[in-house]
PDB file of C-alpha atoms and ligand atoms in Angstrom:
ATOM      1  CA  MET P   1       0.000   0.000   0.000  1.00  0.00           C
ATOM      2  CA  THR P   2       1.239   3.508  -0.820  1.00  0.00           C
ATOM      3  CA  ASP P   3       2.668   5.344   2.207  1.00  0.00           C
ATOM      4  CA  ARG P   4       1.197   8.820   2.674  1.00  0.00           C
ATOM      5  CA  TYR P   5       3.130  11.840   3.939  1.00  0.00           C
ATOM      6  CA  CYS P   6       2.057  15.461   4.029  1.00  0.00           C
ATOM      7  CA  LEU P   7       2.830  19.046   4.970  1.00  0.00           C
ATOM      8  CA  VAL P   8       0.345  20.569   7.417  1.00  0.00           C
ATOM      9  CA  GLY P   9       0.042  24.351   7.622  1.00  0.00           C
ATOM     10  CA  GLU P  10      -2.367  27.214   7.333  1.00  0.00           C
ATOM     11  CA  ASN P  11      -1.315  28.405   3.897  1.00  0.00           C
ATOM     12  CA  VAL P  12       0.755  25.758   2.131  1.00  0.00           C
ATOM     13  CA  SER P  13      -0.814  25.394  -1.342  1.00  0.00           C
ATOM     14  CA  ARG P  14       2.249  26.919  -3.032  1.00  0.00           C
ATOM     15  CA  SER P  15       4.822  25.008  -1.002  1.00  0.00           C
ATOM     16  CA  PRO P  16       7.673  23.440  -3.020  1.00  0.00           C
ATOM     17  CA  SER P  17       7.939  20.601  -0.441  1.00  0.00           C
ATOM     18  CA  PRO P  18       5.680  18.129  -2.329  1.00  0.00           C
ATOM     19  CA  ALA P  19       7.857  18.452  -5.475  1.00  0.00           C
ATOM     20  CA  MET P  20      11.034  17.923  -3.430  1.00  0.00           C
ATOM     21  CA  MET P  21       9.737  14.993  -1.372  1.00  0.00           C
ATOM     22  CA  ASN P  22       7.965  13.191  -4.228  1.00  0.00           C
ATOM     23  CA  ALA P  23      11.171  13.431  -6.293  1.00  0.00           C
ATOM     24  CA  ALA P  24      13.045  11.831  -3.382  1.00  0.00           C
ATOM     25  CA  PHE P  25      10.530   8.985  -3.015  1.00  0.00           C
ATOM     26  CA  GLY P  26      10.636   8.389  -6.794  1.00  0.00           C
ATOM     27  CA  ALA P  27      14.454   8.388  -6.944  1.00  0.00           C
ATOM     28  CA  MET P  28      14.611   5.842  -4.103  1.00  0.00           C
ATOM     29  CA  GLY P  29      11.917   3.611  -5.655  1.00  0.00           C
ATOM     30  CA  LEU P  30       9.627   4.032  -2.648  1.00  0.00           C
ATOM     31  CA  ASP P  31       5.866   3.622  -2.997  1.00  0.00           C
ATOM     32  CA  ALA P  32       5.025   6.845  -1.186  1.00  0.00           C
ATOM     33  CA  VAL P  33       3.291  10.130  -1.887  1.00  0.00           C
ATOM     34  CA  TYR P  34       3.584  13.564  -0.249  1.00  0.00           C
ATOM     35  CA  THR P  35       0.853  16.204  -0.377  1.00  0.00           C
ATOM     36  CA  SER P  36       0.302  19.639   1.147  1.00  0.00           C
ATOM     37  CA  GLU P  37      -2.714  20.050   3.437  1.00  0.00           C
ATOM     38  CA  ASN P  38      -4.107  23.503   4.139  1.00  0.00           C
ATOM     39  CA  VAL P  39      -5.614  23.348   7.600  1.00  0.00           C
ATOM     40  CA  ALA P  40      -7.496  26.279   9.143  1.00  0.00           C
ATOM     41  CA  ARG P  41      -6.989  26.912  12.862  1.00  0.00           C
ATOM     42  CA  HIS P  42     -10.615  26.264  13.813  1.00  0.00           C
ATOM     43  CA  ASP P  43     -10.391  22.896  12.073  1.00  0.00           C
ATOM     44  CA  PHE P  44      -6.964  21.885  13.325  1.00  0.00           C
ATOM     45  CA  ASN P  45      -7.790  19.303  16.017  1.00  0.00           C
ATOM     46  CA  GLU P  46     -10.217  17.369  13.866  1.00  0.00           C
ATOM     47  CA  ARG P  47      -8.139  17.474  10.647  1.00  0.00           C
ATOM     48  CA  PHE P  48      -4.925  16.591  12.460  1.00  0.00           C
ATOM     49  CA  ALA P  49      -6.560  13.566  14.122  1.00  0.00           C
ATOM     50  CA  ARG P  50      -7.711  12.369  10.691  1.00  0.00           C
ATOM     51  CA  LEU P  51      -4.296  12.942   9.102  1.00  0.00           C
ATOM     52  CA  LYS P  52      -2.708  10.900  11.902  1.00  0.00           C
ATOM     53  CA  GLU P  53      -4.830   7.927  10.846  1.00  0.00           C
ATOM     54  CA  GLN P  54      -3.961   8.335   7.169  1.00  0.00           C
ATOM     55  CA  THR P  55      -0.232   9.112   7.139  1.00  0.00           C
ATOM     56  CA  SER P  56       3.157   7.604   8.022  1.00  0.00           C
ATOM     57  CA  GLY P  57       4.692  11.017   8.584  1.00  0.00           C
ATOM     58  CA  MET P  58       4.105  14.745   8.353  1.00  0.00           C
ATOM     59  CA  ASN P  59       5.897  18.061   8.169  1.00  0.00           C
ATOM     60  CA  VAL P  60       4.390  20.857  10.212  1.00  0.00           C
ATOM     61  CA  THR P  61       4.666  24.566   9.503  1.00  0.00           C
ATOM     62  CA  ILE P  62       3.203  27.974  10.474  1.00  0.00           C
ATOM     63  CA  PRO P  63       1.245  28.199  12.769  1.00  0.00           C
ATOM     64  CA  TYR P  64       1.225  24.644  14.151  1.00  0.00           C
ATOM     65  CA  LYS P  65       4.833  23.852  15.160  1.00  0.00           C
ATOM     66  CA  SER P  66       4.096  24.336  18.867  1.00  0.00           C
ATOM     67  CA  LEU P  67       0.337  23.694  18.866  1.00  0.00           C
ATOM     68  CA  VAL P  68       0.930  20.136  17.676  1.00  0.00           C
ATOM     69  CA  ILE P  69       3.073  19.125  20.654  1.00  0.00           C
ATOM     70  CA  PRO P  70       0.258  18.018  23.039  1.00  0.00           C
ATOM     71  CA  MET P  71      -1.028  15.705  20.299  1.00  0.00           C
ATOM     72  CA  LEU P  72       2.200  13.688  20.108  1.00  0.00           C
ATOM     73  CA  ASP P  73       3.494  10.791  22.239  1.00  0.00           C
ATOM     74  CA  GLU P  74       7.191  11.666  22.348  1.00  0.00           C
ATOM     75  CA  LEU P  75       9.594  14.434  21.289  1.00  0.00           C
ATOM     76  CA  ASP P  76      13.240  14.291  20.276  1.00  0.00           C
ATOM     77  CA  GLU P  77      15.778  16.305  22.267  1.00  0.00           C
ATOM     78  CA  VAL P  78      15.846  19.364  19.980  1.00  0.00           C
ATOM     79  CA  ALA P  79      12.053  19.629  19.600  1.00  0.00           C
ATOM     80  CA  SER P  80      11.514  19.401  23.344  1.00  0.00           C
ATOM     81  CA  ARG P  81      14.283  21.950  24.033  1.00  0.00           C
ATOM     82  CA  ILE P  82      12.957  24.612  21.662  1.00  0.00           C
ATOM     83  CA  GLY P  83       9.249  23.725  21.912  1.00  0.00           C
ATOM     84  CA  ALA P  84       8.734  23.369  18.154  1.00  0.00           C
ATOM     85  CA  VAL P  85       8.095  20.304  15.963  1.00  0.00           C
ATOM     86  CA  ASN P  86       8.423  20.308  12.190  1.00  0.00           C
ATOM     87  CA  VAL P  87       8.646  16.552  11.523  1.00  0.00           C
ATOM     88  CA  ILE P  88       6.285  13.817  12.780  1.00  0.00           C
ATOM     89  CA  LYS P  89       6.854  10.112  12.330  1.00  0.00           C
ATOM     90  CA  ARG P  90       4.374   7.348  13.030  1.00  0.00           C
ATOM     91  CA  SER P  91       5.839   4.346  14.816  1.00  0.00           C
ATOM     92  CA  GLY P  92       3.141   1.688  15.268  1.00  0.00           C
ATOM     93  CA  ASP P  93       0.363   3.620  16.926  1.00  0.00           C
ATOM     94  CA  ARG P  94       2.698   6.201  18.455  1.00  0.00           C
ATOM     95  CA  PHE P  95       3.530   9.615  16.990  1.00  0.00           C
ATOM     96  CA  LEU P  96       7.001  11.023  17.475  1.00  0.00           C
ATOM     97  CA  GLY P  97       7.917  14.694  17.023  1.00  0.00           C
ATOM     98  CA  PHE P  98      11.278  15.961  15.759  1.00  0.00           C
ATOM     99  CA  ASN P  99      12.802  19.284  14.783  1.00  0.00           C
ATOM    100  CA  SER P 100      14.978  19.281  11.655  1.00  0.00           C
ATOM    101  CA  ASP P 101      15.085  23.094  11.186  1.00  0.00           C
ATOM    102  CA  ALA P 102      18.245  23.491  13.278  1.00  0.00           C
ATOM    103  CA  GLN P 103      20.078  21.027  11.001  1.00  0.00           C
ATOM    104  CA  GLY P 104      18.592  22.951   8.082  1.00  0.00           C
ATOM    105  CA  ILE P 105      20.583  25.941   9.328  1.00  0.00           C
ATOM    106  CA  LEU P 106      23.768  24.170  10.465  1.00  0.00           C
ATOM    107  CA  VAL P 107      24.419  22.140   7.324  1.00  0.00           C
ATOM    108  CA  PRO P 108      24.439  25.128   4.898  1.00  0.00           C
ATOM    109  CA  LEU P 109      26.661  27.080   7.306  1.00  0.00           C
ATOM    110  CA  ARG P 110      29.101  24.154   7.290  1.00  0.00           C
ATOM    111  CA  GLU P 111      28.889  23.846   3.495  1.00  0.00           C
ATOM    112  CA  HIS P 112      29.805  27.550   3.180  1.00  0.00           C
ATOM    113  CA  GLY P 113      32.735  27.083   5.581  1.00  0.00           C
ATOM    114  CA  LYS P 114      31.019  29.133   8.314  1.00  0.00           C
ATOM    115  CA  SER P 115      30.507  26.614  11.095  1.00  0.00           C
ATOM    116  CA  THR P 116      32.220  28.793  13.708  1.00  0.00           C
ATOM    117  CA  VAL P 117      30.387  32.004  14.573  1.00  0.00           C
ATOM    118  CA  ARG P 118      30.755  34.090  17.722  1.00  0.00           C
ATOM    119  CA  ARG P 119      28.500  37.134  17.445  1.00  0.00           C
ATOM    120  CA  VAL P 120      25.226  36.927  15.511  1.00  0.00           C
ATOM    121  CA  LEU P 121      22.205  39.062  14.710  1.00  0.00           C
ATOM    122  CA  LEU P 122      18.910  37.178  14.716  1.00  0.00           C
ATOM    123  CA  VAL P 123      16.017  39.070  13.106  1.00  0.00           C
ATOM    124  CA  GLY P 124      12.679  37.799  14.464  1.00  0.00           C
ATOM    125  CA  ALA P 125      11.568  35.854  17.510  1.00  0.00           C
ATOM    126  CA  GLY P 126       9.199  33.168  16.203  1.00  0.00           C
ATOM    127  CA  GLY P 127       9.568  29.475  15.330  1.00  0.00           C
ATOM    128  CA  ALA P 128      12.503  29.704  12.900  1.00  0.00           C
ATOM    129  CA  ALA P 129      14.278  31.951  15.424  1.00  0.00           C
ATOM    130  CA  ARG P 130      14.071  29.195  18.058  1.00  0.00           C
ATOM    131  CA  ALA P 131      15.616  26.674  15.659  1.00  0.00           C
ATOM    132  CA  PHE P 132      18.329  29.237  14.924  1.00  0.00           C
ATOM    133  CA  CYS P 133      19.171  29.517  18.649  1.00  0.00           C
ATOM    134  CA  GLU P 134      19.523  25.723  18.846  1.00  0.00           C
ATOM    135  CA  ALA P 135      21.799  25.778  15.791  1.00  0.00           C
ATOM    136  CA  MET P 136      23.896  28.592  17.295  1.00  0.00           C
ATOM    137  CA  ASN P 137      24.257  26.706  20.553  1.00  0.00           C
ATOM    138  CA  GLN P 138      25.539  23.691  18.631  1.00  0.00           C
ATOM    139  CA  ALA P 139      27.894  25.969  16.643  1.00  0.00           C
ATOM    140  CA  GLY P 140      29.481  27.352  19.829  1.00  0.00           C
ATOM    141  CA  CYS P 141      28.144  30.887  19.352  1.00  0.00           C
ATOM    142  CA  ALA P 142      28.656  33.211  22.340  1.00  0.00           C
ATOM    143  CA  ASP P 143      26.520  36.256  21.677  1.00  0.00           C
ATOM    144  CA  VAL P 144      23.050  36.566  20.079  1.00  0.00           C
ATOM    145  CA  VAL P 145      21.440  39.963  19.461  1.00  0.00           C
ATOM    146  CA  VAL P 146      17.731  39.582  18.626  1.00  0.00           C
ATOM    147  CA  ALA P 147      16.103  42.342  16.519  1.00  0.00           C
ATOM    148  CA  VAL P 148      12.321  42.592  16.874  1.00  0.00           C
ATOM    149  CA  ARG P 149       9.548  45.055  16.079  1.00  0.00           C
ATOM    150  CA  ASP P 150       7.800  44.453  19.408  1.00  0.00           C
ATOM    151  CA  PRO P 151      10.194  44.867  22.363  1.00  0.00           C
ATOM    152  CA  SER P 152       7.934  42.960  24.782  1.00  0.00           C
ATOM    153  CA  LYS P 153       8.178  39.902  22.518  1.00  0.00           C
ATOM    154  CA  GLY P 154      11.936  40.369  22.298  1.00  0.00           C
ATOM    155  CA  GLU P 155      12.211  40.460  26.067  1.00  0.00           C
ATOM    156  CA  ASN P 156      10.129  37.303  26.524  1.00  0.00           C
ATOM    157  CA  PHE P 157      12.040  35.495  23.801  1.00  0.00           C
ATOM    158  CA  ILE P 158      15.475  36.216  25.241  1.00  0.00           C
ATOM    159  CA  LYS P 159      14.294  35.310  28.762  1.00  0.00           C
ATOM    160  CA  GLU P 160      13.152  31.935  27.490  1.00  0.00           C
ATOM    161  CA  MET P 161      16.212  31.299  25.310  1.00  0.00           C
ATOM    162  CA  SER P 162      18.595  32.290  28.121  1.00  0.00           C
ATOM    163  CA  LYS P 163      17.029  29.577  30.277  1.00  0.00           C
ATOM    164  CA  VAL P 164      17.228  26.953  27.527  1.00  0.00           C
ATOM    165  CA  PHE P 165      20.778  27.910  26.436  1.00  0.00           C
ATOM    166  CA  PRO P 166      22.556  29.283  29.519  1.00  0.00           C
ATOM    167  CA  GLY P 167      25.932  29.184  27.731  1.00  0.00           C
ATOM    168  CA  MET P 168      24.957  31.942  25.302  1.00  0.00           C
ATOM    169  CA  LYS P 169      24.445  35.655  25.979  1.00  0.00           C
ATOM    170  CA  PHE P 170      21.167  37.045  24.574  1.00  0.00           C
ATOM    171  CA  SER P 171      20.106  40.679  24.183  1.00  0.00           C
ATOM    172  CA  PHE P 172      17.406  42.352  22.114  1.00  0.00           C
ATOM    173  CA  THR P 173      16.891  45.587  20.223  1.00  0.00           C
ATOM    174  CA  ASP P 174      14.105  47.268  18.323  1.00  0.00           C
ATOM    175  CA  ILE P 175      14.812  46.522  14.666  1.00  0.00           C
ATOM    176  CA  SER P 176      14.436  50.224  13.766  1.00  0.00           C
ATOM    177  CA  LEU P 177      17.238  51.116  16.193  1.00  0.00           C
ATOM    178  CA  LEU P 178      19.929  48.900  14.645  1.00  0.00           C
ATOM    179  CA  ARG P 179      23.178  50.855  14.207  1.00  0.00           C
ATOM    180  CA  ASP P 180      26.544  50.164  12.610  1.00  0.00           C
ATOM    181  CA  ALA P 181      27.430  47.062  14.663  1.00  0.00           C
ATOM    182  CA  GLU P 182      29.269  44.239  12.928  1.00  0.00           C
ATOM    183  CA  PHE P 183      28.172  40.582  13.141  1.00  0.00           C
ATOM    184  CA  ASP P 184      29.735  37.295  11.982  1.00  0.00           C
ATOM    185  CA  LEU P 185      26.299  36.136  10.880  1.00  0.00           C
ATOM    186  CA  ILE P 186      22.939  37.795  10.229  1.00  0.00           C
ATOM    187  CA  PHE P 187      19.930  35.451  10.059  1.00  0.00           C
ATOM    188  CA  ASN P 188      16.514  36.643   8.930  1.00  0.00           C
ATOM    189  CA  ALA P 189      13.766  34.638  10.660  1.00  0.00           C
ATOM    190  CA  THR P 190      10.908  36.958   9.628  1.00  0.00           C
ATOM    191  CA  PRO P 191       8.842  37.181   6.431  1.00  0.00           C
ATOM    192  CA  ILE P 192      10.655  40.451   5.529  1.00  0.00           C
ATOM    193  CA  GLY P 193      11.450  40.105   1.823  1.00  0.00           C
ATOM    194  CA  THR P 194       8.258  38.254   0.897  1.00  0.00           C
ATOM    195  CA  GLY P 195       5.299  40.051  -0.702  1.00  0.00           C
ATOM    196  CA  GLU P 196       5.064  43.649   0.434  1.00  0.00           C
ATOM    197  CA  GLN P 197       7.411  43.285   3.432  1.00  0.00           C
ATOM    198  CA  ARG P 198      10.327  45.623   2.581  1.00  0.00           C
ATOM    199  CA  LEU P 199      13.817  45.452   4.066  1.00  0.00           C
ATOM    200  CA  PRO P 200      14.125  48.149   6.786  1.00  0.00           C
ATOM    201  CA  ASP P 201      16.922  50.719   6.229  1.00  0.00           C
ATOM    202  CA  SER P 202      18.140  50.041   9.771  1.00  0.00           C
ATOM    203  CA  LEU P 203      18.893  46.435   8.817  1.00  0.00           C
ATOM    204  CA  LYS P 204      20.822  47.578   5.725  1.00  0.00           C
ATOM    205  CA  ARG P 205      23.096  49.564   8.051  1.00  0.00           C
ATOM    206  CA  VAL P 206      24.556  46.409   9.646  1.00  0.00           C
ATOM    207  CA  ILE P 207      25.370  44.545   6.422  1.00  0.00           C
ATOM    208  CA  TYR P 208      29.143  44.565   5.955  1.00  0.00           C
ATOM    209  CA  GLY P 209      31.512  42.598   3.735  1.00  0.00           C
ATOM    210  CA  ARG P 210      32.870  40.325   6.441  1.00  0.00           C
ATOM    211  CA  SER P 211      29.444  39.101   7.563  1.00  0.00           C
ATOM    212  CA  THR P 212      27.580  36.032   6.360  1.00  0.00           C
ATOM    213  CA  VAL P 213      23.927  36.773   5.609  1.00  0.00           C
ATOM    214  CA  PHE P 214      21.448  33.865   5.743  1.00  0.00           C
ATOM    215  CA  ASP P 215      17.794  34.420   4.835  1.00  0.00           C
ATOM    216  CA  ALA P 216      15.176  31.846   5.918  1.00  0.00           C
ATOM    217  CA  VAL P 217      12.821  33.283   3.282  1.00  0.00           C
ATOM    218  CA  TYR P 218      12.976  31.093   0.159  1.00  0.00           C
ATOM    219  CA  ARG P 219      10.413  32.833  -2.073  1.00  0.00           C
ATOM    220  CA  PRO P 220      11.638  34.975  -3.766  1.00  0.00           C
ATOM    221  CA  MET P 221      14.879  33.047  -3.882  1.00  0.00           C
ATOM    222  CA  LYS P 222      17.074  36.152  -3.952  1.00  0.00           C
ATOM    223  CA  THR P 223      15.488  38.546  -1.454  1.00  0.00           C
ATOM    224  CA  GLU P 224      16.328  42.237  -1.091  1.00  0.00           C
ATOM    225  CA  LEU P 225      18.370  41.272   1.989  1.00  0.00           C
ATOM    226  CA  LEU P 226      20.467  38.766   0.017  1.00  0.00           C
ATOM    227  CA  ARG P 227      20.835  41.145  -2.960  1.00  0.00           C
ATOM    228  CA  THR P 228      22.088  43.891  -0.630  1.00  0.00           C
ATOM    229  CA  ALA P 229      24.466  41.484   1.117  1.00  0.00           C
ATOM    230  CA  GLU P 230      25.805  40.219  -2.206  1.00  0.00           C
ATOM    231  CA  MET P 231      26.427  43.775  -3.447  1.00  0.00           C
ATOM    232  CA  ARG P 232      28.383  44.507  -0.267  1.00  0.00           C
ATOM    233  CA  GLY P 233      30.591  41.432  -0.686  1.00  0.00           C
ATOM    234  CA  CYS P 234      29.076  39.257   2.084  1.00  0.00           C
ATOM    235  CA  THR P 235      28.770  35.475   1.921  1.00  0.00           C
ATOM    236  CA  THR P 236      25.085  34.757   1.252  1.00  0.00           C
ATOM    237  CA  ILE P 237      23.055  31.665   2.125  1.00  0.00           C
ATOM    238  CA  PHE P 238      19.651  31.154   0.530  1.00  0.00           C
ATOM    239  CA  GLY P 239      16.448  30.082   2.278  1.00  0.00           C
ATOM    240  CA  TYR P 240      16.114  27.124  -0.092  1.00  0.00           C
ATOM    241  CA  GLU P 241      19.337  25.692   1.417  1.00  0.00           C
ATOM    242  CA  MET P 242      17.597  25.529   4.815  1.00  0.00           C
ATOM    243  CA  LEU P 243      14.454  24.060   3.265  1.00  0.00           C
ATOM    244  CA  LEU P 244      16.508  21.423   1.458  1.00  0.00           C
ATOM    245  CA  ASN P 245      18.518  20.370   4.501  1.00  0.00           C
ATOM    246  CA  GLN P 246      15.578  20.229   6.902  1.00  0.00           C
ATOM    247  CA  GLY P 247      13.886  18.124   4.195  1.00  0.00           C
ATOM    248  CA  THR P 248      16.750  15.637   3.784  1.00  0.00           C
ATOM    249  CA  LEU P 249      16.740  15.024   7.545  1.00  0.00           C
ATOM    250  CA  ALA P 250      12.942  14.565   7.538  1.00  0.00           C
ATOM    251  CA  PHE P 251      13.270  12.017   4.719  1.00  0.00           C
ATOM    252  CA  GLU P 252      15.917  10.129   6.696  1.00  0.00           C
ATOM    253  CA  ILE P 253      13.801  10.153   9.887  1.00  0.00           C
ATOM    254  CA  TRP P 254      10.832   8.692   7.967  1.00  0.00           C
ATOM    255  CA  THR P 255      12.581   6.128   5.787  1.00  0.00           C
ATOM    256  CA  GLY P 256      15.844   5.290   7.584  1.00  0.00           C
ATOM    257  CA  LYS P 257      17.584   5.761   4.190  1.00  0.00           C
ATOM    258  CA  THR P 258      20.135   8.373   3.073  1.00  0.00           C
ATOM    259  CA  ALA P 259      18.237  11.127   1.278  1.00  0.00           C
ATOM    260  CA  PRO P 260      18.966  11.692  -2.444  1.00  0.00           C
ATOM    261  CA  LYS P 261      20.011  15.290  -1.830  1.00  0.00           C
ATOM    262  CA  GLU P 262      20.960  16.261  -5.390  1.00  0.00           C
ATOM    263  CA  VAL P 263      17.615  15.012  -6.742  1.00  0.00           C
ATOM    264  CA  MET P 264      15.791  16.913  -4.009  1.00  0.00           C
ATOM    265  CA  LYS P 265      17.767  20.081  -4.681  1.00  0.00           C
ATOM    266  CA  ARG P 266      17.030  19.948  -8.411  1.00  0.00           C
ATOM    267  CA  SER P 267      13.278  19.487  -7.858  1.00  0.00           C
ATOM    268  CA  LEU P 268      13.178  22.195  -5.222  1.00  0.00           C
ATOM    269  CA  LEU P 269      14.932  24.728  -7.454  1.00  0.00           C
ATOM    270  CA  GLU P 270      12.762  23.788 -10.462  1.00  0.00           C
ATOM    271  CA  SER P 271       9.650  24.205  -8.350  1.00  0.00           C
ATOM    272  CA  LEU P 272      10.760  27.599  -6.982  1.00  0.00           C
ATOM    273  CA  GLU P 273      11.850  28.846 -10.416  1.00  0.00           C
ATOM    274  CA  ALA P 274       8.608  27.690 -12.074  1.00  0.00           C
ATOM    275  CA  ALA P 275       6.564  29.591  -9.487  1.00  0.00           C
ATOM    276  CA  ALA P 276       8.738  32.766  -9.629  1.00  0.00           C
TER     277      ALA P 276
HETATM  278  P1  LIG O 301       6.675  32.943  12.961  1.00  0.00           P
HETATM  279  O1  LIG O 301       6.803  31.951  14.033  1.00  0.00           O
HETATM  280  O2  LIG O 301       5.334  33.484  12.566  1.00  0.00           O
HETATM  281  O3  LIG O 301       7.628  34.202  13.366  1.00  0.00           O
HETATM  282  C1  LIG O 301       7.761  35.325  12.543  1.00  0.00           C
HETATM  283  C2  LIG O 301       8.610  36.375  13.239  1.00  0.00           C
HETATM  284  O4  LIG O 301       8.797  37.449  12.321  1.00  0.00           O
HETATM  285  C3  LIG O 301       7.945  37.003  14.484  1.00  0.00           C
HETATM  286  O5  LIG O 301       8.950  37.316  15.402  1.00  0.00           O
HETATM  287  C4  LIG O 301       7.315  38.292  13.911  1.00  0.00           C
HETATM  288  O6  LIG O 301       7.176  39.331  14.844  1.00  0.00           O
HETATM  289  C5  LIG O 301       8.398  38.700  12.933  1.00  0.00           C
HETATM  290  N1  LIG O 301       7.942  39.600  11.882  1.00  0.00           N
HETATM  291  C6  LIG O 301       6.942  39.405  10.989  1.00  0.00           C
HETATM  292  N2  LIG O 301       6.860  40.458  10.136  1.00  0.00           N
HETATM  293  C7  LIG O 301       7.842  41.340  10.522  1.00  0.00           C
HETATM  294  C8  LIG O 301       8.252  42.620  10.058  1.00  0.00           C
HETATM  295  N3  LIG O 301       7.676  43.204   9.009  1.00  0.00           N
HETATM  296  N4  LIG O 301       9.272  43.238  10.703  1.00  0.00           N
HETATM  297  C9  LIG O 301       9.876  42.660  11.761  1.00  0.00           C
HETATM  298  N5  LIG O 301       9.524  41.462  12.261  1.00  0.00           N
HETATM  299  C10 LIG O 301       8.522  40.800  11.645  1.00  0.00           C
HETATM  300  O7  LIG O 301       7.299  32.408  11.595  1.00  0.00           O
HETATM  301  P2  LIG O 301       8.548  31.406  11.417  1.00  0.00           P
HETATM  302  O8  LIG O 301       8.080  30.017  11.349  1.00  0.00           O
HETATM  303  O9  LIG O 301       9.588  31.770  12.401  1.00  0.00           O
HETATM  304  O10 LIG O 301       9.016  31.800   9.927  1.00  0.00           O
HETATM  305  C11 LIG O 301       9.653  33.036   9.673  1.00  0.00           C
HETATM  306  C12 LIG O 301      10.088  33.067   8.206  1.00  0.00           C
HETATM  307  O11 LIG O 301      11.040  32.028   7.980  1.00  0.00           O
HETATM  308  C13 LIG O 301       8.926  32.820   7.232  1.00  0.00           C
HETATM  309  O12 LIG O 301       9.101  33.644   6.103  1.00  0.00           O
HETATM  310  C14 LIG O 301       9.090  31.349   6.865  1.00  0.00           C
HETATM  311  O13 LIG O 301       8.609  31.066   5.562  1.00  0.00           O
HETATM  312  C15 LIG O 301      10.623  31.195   6.913  1.00  0.00           C
HETATM  313  N6  LIG O 301      11.020  29.811   7.208  1.00  0.00           N
HETATM  314  C16 LIG O 301      11.814  29.202   6.299  1.00  0.00           C
HETATM  315  C17 LIG O 301      12.251  27.915   6.528  1.00  0.00           C
HETATM  316  C18 LIG O 301      13.141  27.257   5.517  1.00  0.00           C
HETATM  317  O14 LIG O 301      13.293  26.028   5.570  1.00  0.00           O
HETATM  318  N7  LIG O 301      13.767  28.030   4.638  1.00  0.00           N
HETATM  319  C19 LIG O 301      11.874  27.236   7.690  1.00  0.00           C
HETATM  320  C20 LIG O 301      11.058  27.907   8.622  1.00  0.00           C
HETATM  321  C21 LIG O 301      10.637  29.203   8.360  1.00  0.00           C
HETATM  322  P3  LIG O 301       5.754  39.622  15.558  1.00  0.00           P
HETATM  323  O15 LIG O 301       5.611  38.570  16.624  1.00  0.00           O
HETATM  324  O16 LIG O 301       5.923  40.990  16.081  1.00  0.00           O
HETATM  325  O17 LIG O 301       4.693  39.477  14.500  1.00  0.00           O
END
């Protein structure tokens, strides 16, 4: 019988994940299919319970990465540390939650020769930001400055992250107040760069040639942030690289097989380019 997998989120019709995952299943000769499932908040409990019956595994995205936790039987170490699940695997009648987003950040950094970072600027304080903190902890980072538009959220976020990662120093700033500081790495964990969300001038002020600039946004592929960073001579890392590497780990969690990364990358890029 065909194994079913899916992506669950509020607005996932245009996601490139089905193209990437179905290419991987095909390349590995697996009888499996991956779909995207738009699930409205008011419908979440009922739809999720039904999807649990029908699938062998799921990806979870905005806004369900934390909401899904009480509906699972067990969490891996990273997911329980940061309170966010983006991969679910069925094991018999149990459902296990994982987080592969941190690997999605660490692997591209390593591939670009940037696995050691000391001082970083994190823009945003949501789900991707939590995965970034986990990745930075694993990378031995000492100092995280969090830029937010709502200082009360920044304060809560750094309080929580300081408890989870006592070895790192966290501080926050209003994004509009960013000044000429220099960072080893700048990571955008907000939707700035998508649709109408323009890059704030204050953020442009901290983009220097020696920094690496990593954007979690993958559509458009080359955001205003990455274009600016490229023009100023920075190393740039695209959002699709995170999407690809969180996806290869999800595939490996579900199937126990090494993911066909090149096939997945090709399908992902084709899917993003076709939709551009
Ligand atoms: P989330 O949990 O909703 O968090 C979004 C964060 O961005 C919040 O801190 C929010 O602040 C902030 N924000 C939104 N608009 C902003 C603006 N105009 N200026 C400043 N801050 C703003 O979302 P998420 O899951 O972290 O995802 C964030 C982005 O990363 C999305 O674009 C998502 O597609 C992308 N992402 C990519 C990957 C990948 O594999 N490449 C994986 C995960 C996420 P408020 O609380 O004040 O609204």
